[in-house]
Amino acid sequence: MTTGRQINYPEYENFLDHLQKKGGPFKFVTAHKHFPVGSKVGTAPKARSLEEIRKSVLESPRVKSVISEETLRRKCPSEDVRKEAEEILDEMSHTFNLYNVRSFGYAVCKAMEKLYDGIYVNEQKLLEIRERSKKDCVIFMPSHKTYFDFLLLSLICFQYDIQLPAIAAGQDFMSMKFMAGVLRRSGAFFMRRSFGTDQLYWAVFSEYVQTHVVNNDRTVEFFVEATRSRVGKSLHPKYGMLQMILEPYLRGSVYDIVIVPVSMNYDKILEEKLYAYELLGFPKPKESTGGLLKAREILNNSHGSCFLTFGDPISVRDHFGVTLHRNTFVCQPDSQFVLDVQAKTEIKKFAHHVVEIHNKNAVITVWSVACMTILQTFDRDDQATLSYSGVYTGVQDLITLLNQLGTVVNIQGNLDKNLRYYLEMHADLFEPFDITASDFPLKFIDFPVAHQKQGVPIKVMERAVSRLILTTYSNGMIHAVDSEGIICAILQNCGFSEIEKVRNEFCWLHNLMKREFVTIPGELPQLFEKTLKILETSGILEVSDGKLEIIDEKNANVLGKLVLPYFYNIEMAFEVFSPKKPIISDLAEVVGTVQKNISDAYQDRLPNTRLSFLSTEPIKNAFAALTDFGIFEKSNSGLQINFGKLQQVKTRLANFTKAQISTSKL
């Protein structure tokens, strides 16, 4: 399967063209709709009322059983616990209303017309999904880059007469007051970020989600990454919601469930600057209606196009086949449903498989390649003034290499026109330039920050904002080269070329970086073989007598340099721990120290140091990797560091990066 998509008619249709053909937003939202009505197995299609959905949850054996258990545990009247269950249900439930959807949809359509030049969707897949939704419950699992994701998906479902989804949204949206009500009436239901050990909440929420699946009331939408990716690439998936969705299938309550991965990509992300500030460690502002109204100024600027690629619908029944035996779960009581180890493993692998499809179907833009090219230039001199001609040549060379590897970059028309289009769209990152000139300088501006953070000067933070924005967009293409780059860097740096040794190192490095480069658990050897074949086919290396040999040094070097900065980043995070302080109270306390070390290294102009390393995300991922490797041991006074294990990890990583890291310790 090729990585990347080319946006061409007739595979992709522009939704905004449809909007105009229908006479504009008002006629679009008031058009008569024919949403298919789903049904429960063995019953005729019937649209349930909100009250019927509510009653089915509260009267379910699971919720009634937990109410009884909580009544005994708390030693209180059952009416009190039932009232609490009703309050939980009222707090989370959507109050879907088509009239509200039409009203809100009008405002959304008007905004989309101002924001975007195009909203592209692969239409044939949507027609297929509509047919499947008549028989089985359809679950949309989109990638998550911006708050606009769920608005766009609902809009497209409305256009193609697909039952609008019930959308799992975080409870923090409820602080938006007016907007929370609008979202609730548009199909959003609200979930806590963490359920903890609240058995009553677990029971009510599980039953609420599953009654939609079993009765096929409407499609369901949730984000497998659980939160927006502020870094422009896929996040490590979460499994709880997916397990909840699949439970009715495992119990035999439904014949099948259809999963639809949706890749959502944007030329310009609305929250790009907000993400950069958040990644530097400045607190995320609370969601509020006032904040949304202030954000209206963004409507004055073009954000290019967005691309929704609907993947092939996946039959849960076909996908899991014999790997999950339903007879194991059918007889379990509702309130005591437990997944065995094999079932959990298979469901986790499936979540990662969905993320893999997101990446395969992602639209890689010229801007993503340009940002990667610019970052590579800054690796040589972070304060350089770039030229358009230099960036153009770098982009052209990198696209040629990507094509050689079988990756598609979406180029509309010629490259020069495309690159100028993106530079003009992102002109707010640069000092003024003449886009019509044959060549012109490109100098990034610094963005204001409110105050310095622990030992990091304001000037460094101000410059870091643009570097973090560049990194977010460049991450949109890293999934196409991460494995290839790792193999090339192993061959160049590690001093061995035997296939078995390279495979072992490849698997170890990917395990270390599993939160940076999402892969399918247990399938790294297969990924190695697949990547090897790509590198062989593209003429970058060859296999002979059980050994690997690079035959295209130039491109192998480029691929290695594309991925090594991700390893330099976590390597600098590892250096923060010192035997002088063998116990730390909390990992969060050392994030600021790592940022200070990175800032110091940058100011001293040490090699292999990027300002984007100040991002809190890879630092936290580095600490999570050390936790996976058993470096931290819990004690009464905090986390004790196993320096023997830590040194083993650092030594093996240093053999791969060949970097000279010099930073202060805790």
XYZ file of C-alpha atoms in Angstrom:
666
model
C 0.000 0.000 0.000
C 1.435 3.373 -1.064
C 1.994 6.027 1.605
C 0.358 9.393 0.887
C -2.512 10.507 -1.352
C -2.774 12.608 -4.492
C -5.882 14.810 -4.450
C -7.410 14.377 -7.888
C -10.918 14.413 -9.317
C -12.962 12.174 -9.536
C -11.636 10.247 -6.505
C -11.788 13.410 -4.396
C -14.681 15.878 -4.536
C -14.546 19.423 -3.180
C -17.352 19.828 -0.641
C -17.310 23.615 -1.120
C -18.204 23.104 -4.805
C -21.205 21.003 -3.709
C -22.173 23.785 -1.317
C -22.238 26.335 -4.128
C -24.121 24.020 -6.499
C -26.838 23.622 -3.871
C -27.253 27.389 -3.648
C -25.085 28.197 -0.626
C -25.134 27.359 3.102
C -28.808 28.168 3.767
C -30.174 25.927 1.024
C -27.665 23.231 1.964
C -28.705 23.019 5.626
C -32.445 23.268 4.907
C -32.464 20.572 2.203
C -34.631 17.511 2.824
C -32.480 14.647 4.147
C -32.832 10.873 3.907
C -30.738 9.523 6.766
C -30.859 5.711 6.891
C -32.450 4.336 10.062
C -30.477 1.552 11.700
C -31.900 -1.339 13.662
C -31.143 -3.816 16.404
C -30.533 -7.400 15.270
C -33.891 -9.095 14.708
C -35.993 -5.915 14.787
C -37.367 -3.577 12.150
C -35.557 -0.242 11.622
C -36.753 2.293 14.191
C -35.427 5.645 15.355
C -35.407 5.661 19.166
C -36.277 8.813 21.064
C -33.839 10.380 23.532
C -36.105 9.247 26.370
C -36.043 5.654 25.103
C -32.238 5.734 24.990
C -32.144 7.139 28.529
C -34.532 4.491 29.824
C -32.590 1.645 28.190
C -29.428 2.770 30.019
C -31.000 3.140 33.463
C -32.965 -0.112 33.160
C -30.040 -2.151 31.836
C -28.910 -5.151 33.939
C -25.395 -3.678 34.218
C -26.484 -0.313 35.659
C -29.109 -1.879 37.952
C -26.526 -4.349 39.260
C -23.980 -1.596 40.022
C -26.696 0.511 41.707
C -27.435 -2.465 43.990
C -23.726 -2.977 44.747
C -23.185 0.724 45.495
C -26.291 0.796 47.719
C -24.812 -1.981 49.867
C -21.312 -0.492 49.865
C -22.451 3.022 50.792
C -25.230 1.825 53.125
C -27.697 4.313 51.673
C -31.145 4.119 49.984
C -31.069 2.766 46.411
C -33.052 5.855 45.310
C -30.036 8.033 46.161
C -27.702 5.952 43.995
C -30.223 5.813 41.154
C -30.582 9.597 41.317
C -26.796 9.902 41.044
C -26.850 7.570 38.025
C -29.518 9.772 36.426
C -27.412 12.885 37.072
C -24.343 11.221 35.526
C -26.398 10.248 32.481
C -27.891 13.729 32.111
C -24.429 15.263 32.374
C -22.947 13.091 29.619
C -25.850 12.561 27.185
C -26.286 14.216 23.831
C -29.667 15.780 23.063
C -29.430 15.429 19.297
C -31.866 17.654 17.451
C -31.870 18.015 13.660
C -33.270 21.559 13.825
C -30.287 22.590 15.961
C -27.923 20.799 13.570
C -29.316 22.801 10.658
C -28.945 26.109 12.547
C -25.433 25.345 13.782
C -24.541 23.826 10.405
C -25.350 27.115 8.688
C -22.822 28.966 10.885
C -20.226 26.228 10.347
C -20.694 26.320 6.550
C -20.276 30.104 6.486
C -17.067 29.763 8.505
C -15.751 26.991 6.246
C -16.307 29.125 3.155
C -14.157 31.873 4.673
C -11.474 29.591 6.088
C -10.806 27.136 3.288
C -10.142 27.107 -0.438
C -11.275 23.494 -0.575
C -12.569 20.631 1.602
C -11.733 17.418 -0.230
C -13.334 14.018 0.431
C -13.059 10.654 -1.348
C -16.732 10.374 -2.273
C -17.056 6.720 -3.296
C -16.018 5.539 0.166
C -18.769 7.685 1.714
C -21.410 6.126 -0.526
C -20.162 2.688 0.530
C -20.248 3.682 4.212
C -23.836 4.903 3.866
C -24.937 1.492 2.597
C -23.066 -0.340 5.363
C -24.671 1.871 8.029
C -28.146 0.524 7.180
C -27.173 -2.907 8.465
C -24.353 -2.501 10.998
C -23.293 0.228 13.387
C -20.556 2.372 11.818
C -17.794 3.703 14.075
C -15.741 6.601 12.722
C -12.189 6.699 14.117
C -10.576 9.908 12.792
C -7.094 11.238 13.374
C -7.198 14.334 15.574
C -5.299 17.503 14.686
C -7.747 20.309 15.553
C -11.112 21.049 17.148
C -12.508 21.408 13.630
C -12.172 17.648 13.039
C -15.543 16.653 14.437
C -17.350 19.634 12.877
C -16.031 18.709 9.448
C -16.895 15.040 9.818
C -20.484 15.828 10.831
C -20.778 18.260 7.923
C -19.649 15.602 5.437
C -22.030 13.018 6.925
C -24.874 15.538 6.511
C -23.895 16.085 2.864
C -23.909 12.357 2.048
C -27.034 11.432 4.053
C -25.108 9.365 6.590
C -26.663 9.323 10.051
C -24.839 12.064 11.978
C -22.488 10.639 14.598
C -22.801 10.601 18.342
C -19.414 12.143 19.178
C -17.321 11.305 22.241
C -16.077 14.698 23.499
C -13.971 15.616 26.523
C -15.779 17.037 29.529
C -13.663 20.215 29.339
C -15.950 21.350 26.490
C -18.716 21.735 29.072
C -17.029 24.887 30.396
C -18.008 26.614 27.136
C -21.595 27.077 28.419
C -23.496 28.247 25.322
C -21.359 26.222 22.907
C -21.585 23.115 25.101
C -25.353 23.170 24.613
C -24.984 23.605 20.861
C -22.518 20.714 20.651
C -24.748 18.518 22.829
C -27.737 19.157 20.551
C -25.492 18.381 17.560
C -24.741 14.890 18.876
C -21.777 15.346 21.247
C -21.773 13.377 24.499
C -19.281 14.277 27.194
C -16.885 11.962 28.975
C -14.523 12.468 31.869
C -10.834 12.354 31.000
C -10.403 9.706 33.680
C -12.995 7.392 35.260
C -10.744 6.092 38.027
C -12.512 3.536 40.232
C -15.957 5.153 39.964
C -17.904 1.976 39.169
C -21.220 3.785 38.776
C -19.772 6.171 36.186
C -18.128 3.254 34.370
C -21.417 1.372 34.200
C -23.534 4.326 33.036
C -21.020 5.505 30.443
C -20.363 2.001 29.055
C -24.063 1.286 28.769
C -24.731 4.655 27.129
C -22.093 4.109 24.443
C -23.042 0.494 23.867
C -26.784 1.091 23.550
C -25.978 3.264 20.506
C -23.892 0.439 19.040
C -26.387 -2.351 19.747
C -29.432 -0.426 18.511
C -27.540 1.299 15.676
C -29.256 4.580 16.606
C -26.618 6.591 14.824
C -23.004 6.323 13.803
C -20.486 6.833 16.619
C -17.295 8.894 16.444
C -14.315 8.863 18.772
C -10.635 9.706 18.527
C -8.384 6.713 19.164
C -5.566 9.114 20.150
C -7.963 10.559 22.803
C -6.640 14.108 22.410
C -5.524 16.501 19.683
C -2.033 15.900 18.377
C -0.226 19.157 19.027
C 2.899 17.821 17.322
C 1.480 17.134 13.852
C 1.984 13.360 13.899
C 0.092 10.383 15.247
C -0.014 9.897 18.996
C 0.212 6.574 20.796
C -3.397 5.287 20.827
C -5.573 4.783 23.901
C -7.551 1.569 24.221
C -10.403 2.066 26.718
C -13.032 3.490 24.371
C -12.256 0.929 21.665
C -12.666 -1.938 24.134
C -15.996 -0.449 25.194
C -17.173 -0.149 21.569
C -16.191 -3.749 20.747
C -17.800 -5.290 23.833
C -21.275 -5.720 22.224
C -19.655 -7.667 19.378
C -17.700 -9.885 21.782
C -20.873 -10.568 23.777
C -22.781 -11.529 20.644
C -25.182 -8.579 21.030
C -24.484 -7.491 17.432
C -23.604 -9.501 14.348
C -20.903 -7.063 13.246
C -19.490 -3.569 13.756
C -17.932 -1.521 10.958
C -14.864 0.600 11.764
C -13.957 3.479 9.441
C -10.517 5.103 9.929
C -10.537 8.720 8.728
C -7.333 10.633 7.960
C -7.813 14.376 8.439
C -5.115 16.709 7.148
C -4.871 20.485 6.921
C -2.751 22.944 4.949
C -2.797 25.295 7.946
C -3.894 24.278 11.445
C -6.038 26.849 13.216
C -4.340 26.273 16.579
C -0.738 26.190 15.275
C 0.568 29.030 17.479
C -1.490 27.952 20.482
C 0.060 24.479 20.195
C 3.568 25.948 20.088
C 2.997 27.890 23.317
C 1.454 24.836 24.989
C 4.420 22.673 23.978
C 6.797 25.201 25.514
C 4.936 24.654 28.776
C 2.611 27.638 28.872
C -0.783 26.493 30.184
C -3.556 25.614 27.775
C -6.381 28.182 27.990
C -9.718 26.827 29.158
C -12.288 26.205 26.462
C -14.778 29.059 26.531
C -17.371 30.593 24.261
C -15.615 33.943 24.710
C -12.377 32.431 23.464
C -14.198 31.055 20.455
C -15.643 34.471 19.629
C -12.195 36.079 19.955
C -10.912 33.489 17.505
C -13.227 34.880 14.818
C -10.346 36.997 13.550
C -8.882 33.835 12.005
C -11.780 33.902 9.533
C -10.047 36.785 7.772
C -7.138 34.548 6.719
C -7.110 31.691 4.224
C -6.147 28.332 5.688
C -5.751 26.575 2.349
C -7.466 23.222 2.012
C -8.313 20.331 4.273
C -8.469 16.704 3.234
C -10.689 13.947 4.631
C -9.699 10.488 3.449
C -12.133 7.778 4.518
C -10.409 4.409 4.718
C -11.870 1.085 3.639
C -14.630 0.086 6.089
C -13.285 -2.661 8.369
C -15.633 -5.447 9.419
C -14.798 -6.316 13.033
C -16.094 -9.826 12.363
C -13.739 -10.293 9.399
C -10.750 -8.552 10.976
C -10.637 -10.511 14.212
C -11.806 -13.780 12.665
C -10.549 -16.578 14.894
C -8.182 -14.408 16.970
C -11.074 -13.448 19.274
C -13.453 -16.264 20.231
C -16.778 -14.727 21.213
C -17.912 -17.818 23.118
C -15.387 -16.837 25.815
C -17.341 -13.645 26.568
C -20.989 -14.386 25.732
C -21.787 -15.959 29.105
C -20.132 -13.319 31.295
C -22.520 -11.265 33.490
C -23.003 -7.676 32.274
C -21.509 -6.128 35.396
C -18.459 -8.419 35.397
C -17.258 -8.286 31.809
C -13.517 -9.002 31.734
C -11.208 -9.262 28.733
C -8.515 -11.927 28.830
C -4.889 -11.155 27.941
C -5.206 -12.340 24.342
C -8.313 -10.210 23.722
C -6.632 -7.111 25.165
C -3.557 -7.741 23.009
C -5.596 -8.114 19.816
C -7.652 -4.985 20.537
C -4.491 -2.976 21.256
C -2.969 -4.158 17.985
C -6.143 -3.131 16.183
C -5.933 0.402 17.639
C -2.382 0.680 16.298
C -3.542 -0.743 12.967
C -6.070 2.107 12.700
C -3.308 4.657 13.370
C -1.194 2.968 10.685
C -4.081 3.436 8.220
C -4.324 7.107 9.257
C -0.677 7.503 8.285
C -0.913 5.527 5.040
C -3.871 7.656 3.918
C -2.461 10.972 5.146
C -2.054 13.714 2.555
C 1.613 14.785 2.585
C 1.761 18.385 1.404
C 4.536 20.421 -0.188
C 4.490 22.582 2.962
C 5.277 19.570 5.158
C 8.285 18.756 2.955
C 9.327 22.432 2.929
C 9.279 22.599 6.741
C 11.444 19.483 6.948
C 13.867 21.031 4.443
C 14.044 24.289 6.430
C 14.716 22.425 9.686
C 17.552 20.529 8.007
C 19.040 23.888 6.947
C 18.702 25.227 10.496
C 20.619 22.168 11.751
C 23.640 23.736 10.046
C 22.890 27.309 11.175
C 19.738 28.038 13.157
C 20.027 31.774 12.598
C 20.478 31.610 8.837
C 18.425 33.742 6.455
C 16.994 31.371 3.881
C 16.445 32.017 0.193
C 13.436 30.888 -1.806
C 15.686 29.234 -4.395
C 17.515 27.272 -1.689
C 14.277 26.050 -0.114
C 12.874 25.168 -3.552
C 15.928 23.062 -4.440
C 15.807 21.265 -1.077
C 12.083 20.527 -1.448
C 12.565 19.271 -4.993
C 15.359 16.907 -3.910
C 13.406 15.564 -0.926
C 10.256 14.972 -2.999
C 12.361 13.055 -5.542
C 13.657 10.832 -2.719
C 10.165 10.323 -1.271
C 8.836 9.327 -4.697
C 11.744 6.909 -5.022
C 10.597 5.267 -1.764
C 7.024 4.978 -3.076
C 5.622 7.931 -1.117
C 3.167 10.302 -2.797
C 3.437 14.052 -2.148
C 0.320 16.008 -3.084
C 1.425 18.566 -5.690
C -1.274 20.583 -7.429
C 0.092 21.965 -10.692
C 3.826 22.677 -10.690
C 6.083 22.698 -7.646
C 7.059 26.375 -7.905
C 3.418 27.486 -7.885
C 2.619 25.136 -4.984
C 5.534 26.257 -2.835
C 4.731 29.942 -3.349
C 1.079 29.227 -2.484
C 2.108 27.731 0.867
C 4.650 30.447 1.667
C 1.995 33.102 1.087
C -0.454 31.174 3.288
C 2.126 30.964 6.096
C 3.537 34.472 5.560
C 2.776 35.334 9.217
C 5.842 33.263 10.184
C 8.218 35.468 8.177
C 9.367 39.020 7.798
C 7.647 40.597 4.724
C 8.779 39.194 1.358
C 7.897 39.698 -2.311
C 6.191 36.470 -3.378
C 6.276 37.562 -7.048
C 10.094 37.875 -7.188
C 12.075 35.093 -8.845
C 14.109 34.742 -5.650
C 13.754 36.397 -2.241
C 15.035 36.026 1.339
C 12.985 34.200 3.996
C 13.632 35.256 7.577
C 11.544 33.909 10.445
C 10.168 36.312 13.021
C 10.218 35.788 16.781
C 6.895 35.498 18.606
C 6.259 37.182 21.967
C 6.091 35.142 25.171
C 4.702 36.422 28.462
C 7.649 35.438 30.654
C 10.692 33.216 30.718
C 10.551 29.706 32.112
C 12.986 28.028 34.499
C 16.361 29.189 33.234
C 15.273 29.602 29.590
C 15.705 33.228 28.417
C 12.740 34.977 26.828
C 14.701 35.507 23.596
C 15.213 31.756 23.217
C 11.528 31.058 23.901
C 10.447 33.696 21.374
C 12.558 32.136 18.643
C 11.437 28.623 19.606
C 7.780 29.316 18.723
C 8.430 29.372 14.957
C 10.686 26.293 15.224
C 7.932 24.362 16.978
C 5.429 25.366 14.289
C 7.885 24.173 11.616
C 8.315 20.873 13.461
C 4.553 20.344 13.731
C 4.186 20.590 9.952
C 7.350 18.606 9.155
C 6.014 15.798 11.357
C 3.273 15.367 8.770
C 5.736 13.421 6.602
C 7.984 11.667 9.153
C 5.872 8.478 9.157
C 6.925 7.969 5.516
C 10.648 7.778 6.346
C 11.065 6.883 10.032
C 11.812 3.165 9.570
C 13.919 3.759 6.456
C 15.923 6.421 8.278
C 16.518 4.159 11.285
C 17.959 1.356 9.123
C 20.203 3.770 7.207
C 21.490 5.371 10.419
C 22.187 1.936 11.957
C 24.299 0.970 8.947
C 26.147 4.296 8.990
C 26.760 4.584 12.739
C 26.608 1.251 14.555
C 29.561 -0.569 12.983
C 27.769 -3.738 11.882
C 25.792 -4.784 8.810
C 24.625 -8.364 9.505
C 20.869 -8.570 8.881
C 20.147 -10.215 12.239
C 22.054 -7.551 14.189
C 20.478 -4.713 12.212
C 17.010 -6.231 12.769
C 17.569 -6.493 16.531
C 18.779 -2.901 16.712
C 15.870 -1.712 14.550
C 13.340 -3.387 16.868
C 15.044 -2.040 20.012
C 15.130 1.528 18.673
C 11.498 1.395 17.554
C 10.485 0.088 20.990
C 12.366 2.967 22.578
C 10.581 5.438 20.281
C 7.137 3.833 20.206
C 5.459 7.069 21.335
C 7.277 9.091 18.672
C 6.841 6.632 15.787
C 3.668 4.591 16.317
C 3.987 0.966 15.191
C 1.918 -2.197 15.669
C 2.979 -4.101 18.828
C 4.540 -7.474 18.081
C 4.983 -6.745 14.367
C 8.351 -4.967 14.286
C 10.163 -7.893 12.563
C 7.574 -7.733 9.752
C 8.008 -3.945 9.562
C 11.773 -4.448 9.265
C 11.351 -6.837 6.320
C 8.904 -4.490 4.594
C 11.222 -1.486 5.071
C 14.199 -3.485 3.823
C 12.298 -4.319 0.645
C 11.489 -0.615 0.078
C 15.148 0.376 0.510
C 16.258 -2.423 -1.832
C 13.660 -1.592 -4.487
C 14.579 2.099 -4.380
C 18.261 1.294 -4.905
C 19.489 2.669 -1.567
C 20.889 -0.590 -0.204
C 21.355 -4.197 -1.233
C 21.373 -7.527 0.579
C 24.245 -9.929 0.001
C 25.407 -12.992 1.987
C 23.287 -12.092 5.007
C 24.637 -8.538 5.136
C 23.304 -5.121 4.186
C 25.324 -2.667 2.139
C 24.471 0.939 1.322
C 24.847 1.618 -2.405
C 23.355 5.132 -2.458
C 25.346 6.948 0.233
C 23.836 10.348 -0.508
C 20.193 9.361 -0.023
C 20.992 7.020 2.878
C 22.658 9.978 4.581
C 19.590 12.164 3.945
C 17.249 9.530 5.414
C 19.418 9.114 8.499
C 19.496 12.872 9.077
C 15.695 13.057 8.851
C 15.180 10.751 11.853
C 18.276 11.293 14.019
C 17.027 14.595 15.555
C 14.159 12.673 17.212
C 16.756 10.487 18.926
C 19.000 13.445 19.840
C 15.958 14.972 21.540
C 15.288 12.048 23.883
C 19.021 11.545 24.413
C 19.248 15.054 25.868
C 16.295 14.271 28.131
C 18.034 11.123 29.437
C 21.102 13.159 30.440
C 19.200 15.030 33.152
C 19.435 12.198 35.693
C 22.426 12.110 38.053
C 23.590 9.719 40.805
C 23.823 12.822 43.011
C 20.020 12.779 43.103
C 19.012 9.094 42.922
C 15.378 9.727 43.887
C 12.959 12.218 42.343
C 9.479 12.948 43.637
C 7.868 13.276 40.216
C 8.991 13.202 36.572
C 7.170 16.480 35.893
C 9.645 18.271 38.156
C 12.563 17.526 35.804
C 10.922 18.708 32.554
C 11.972 22.295 33.288
C 15.562 21.187 33.946
C 15.692 19.396 30.590
C 14.394 22.542 28.872
C 17.103 24.615 30.590
C 19.778 22.140 29.446
C 18.515 22.305 25.861
C 18.438 26.111 25.987
C 22.014 26.206 27.318
C 23.201 23.796 24.609
C 21.502 25.915 21.935
C 23.064 29.144 23.210
C 26.478 27.441 23.309
C 25.791 26.400 19.681
C 26.442 22.737 20.443
C 25.795 20.360 17.526
C 22.624 18.270 17.223
C 20.543 20.760 19.207
C 17.267 22.140 17.903
C 15.103 24.762 19.563
C 12.123 22.483 18.924
C 13.647 20.103 21.509
C 12.189 22.489 24.116
C 8.806 20.887 23.402
C 7.472 19.146 26.505
C 5.936 16.320 24.420
C 9.130 14.433 23.397
C 10.621 15.055 26.857
C 7.618 13.337 28.456
C 7.826 10.578 25.837
C 11.485 10.065 26.758
C 10.565 9.618 30.427
C 7.736 7.231 29.464
C 10.259 5.173 27.457
C 12.550 4.923 30.491
C 9.565 3.802 32.556
C 8.858 1.064 29.972
C 12.488 -0.065 30.246
C 12.220 -0.381 34.036
C 14.529 2.538 34.854
C 12.279 3.963 37.581
C 11.328 2.010 40.678
C 8.664 3.329 43.033
C 9.668 3.882 46.649
C 8.069 5.595 49.639
C 10.009 8.781 48.936
C 9.365 8.896 45.171
C 10.888 7.353 42.053
C 14.253 5.667 42.477
C 16.472 5.628 39.388
C 18.209 2.402 38.395
C 21.428 3.905 37.027
C 22.768 0.547 35.843
C 19.815 0.055 33.497
C 19.834 3.732 32.527
C 23.494 3.553 31.512
C 22.810 0.490 29.344
C 20.069 2.372 27.469
C 22.210 5.500 27.082
C 25.244 3.546 25.847
C 23.241 1.634 23.255
C 21.504 4.807 22.080
C 24.808 6.721 21.869
C 26.218 3.969 19.642
C 23.346 4.708 17.244
C 23.387 8.522 17.358
C 27.148 9.030 17.688
C 26.210 12.341 19.346
C 28.289 14.211 21.901
C 25.791 15.368 24.528
C 26.966 17.819 27.164
C 24.323 19.003 29.627
C 23.977 19.724 33.317
C 22.396 17.162 35.631
C 19.746 17.505 38.277
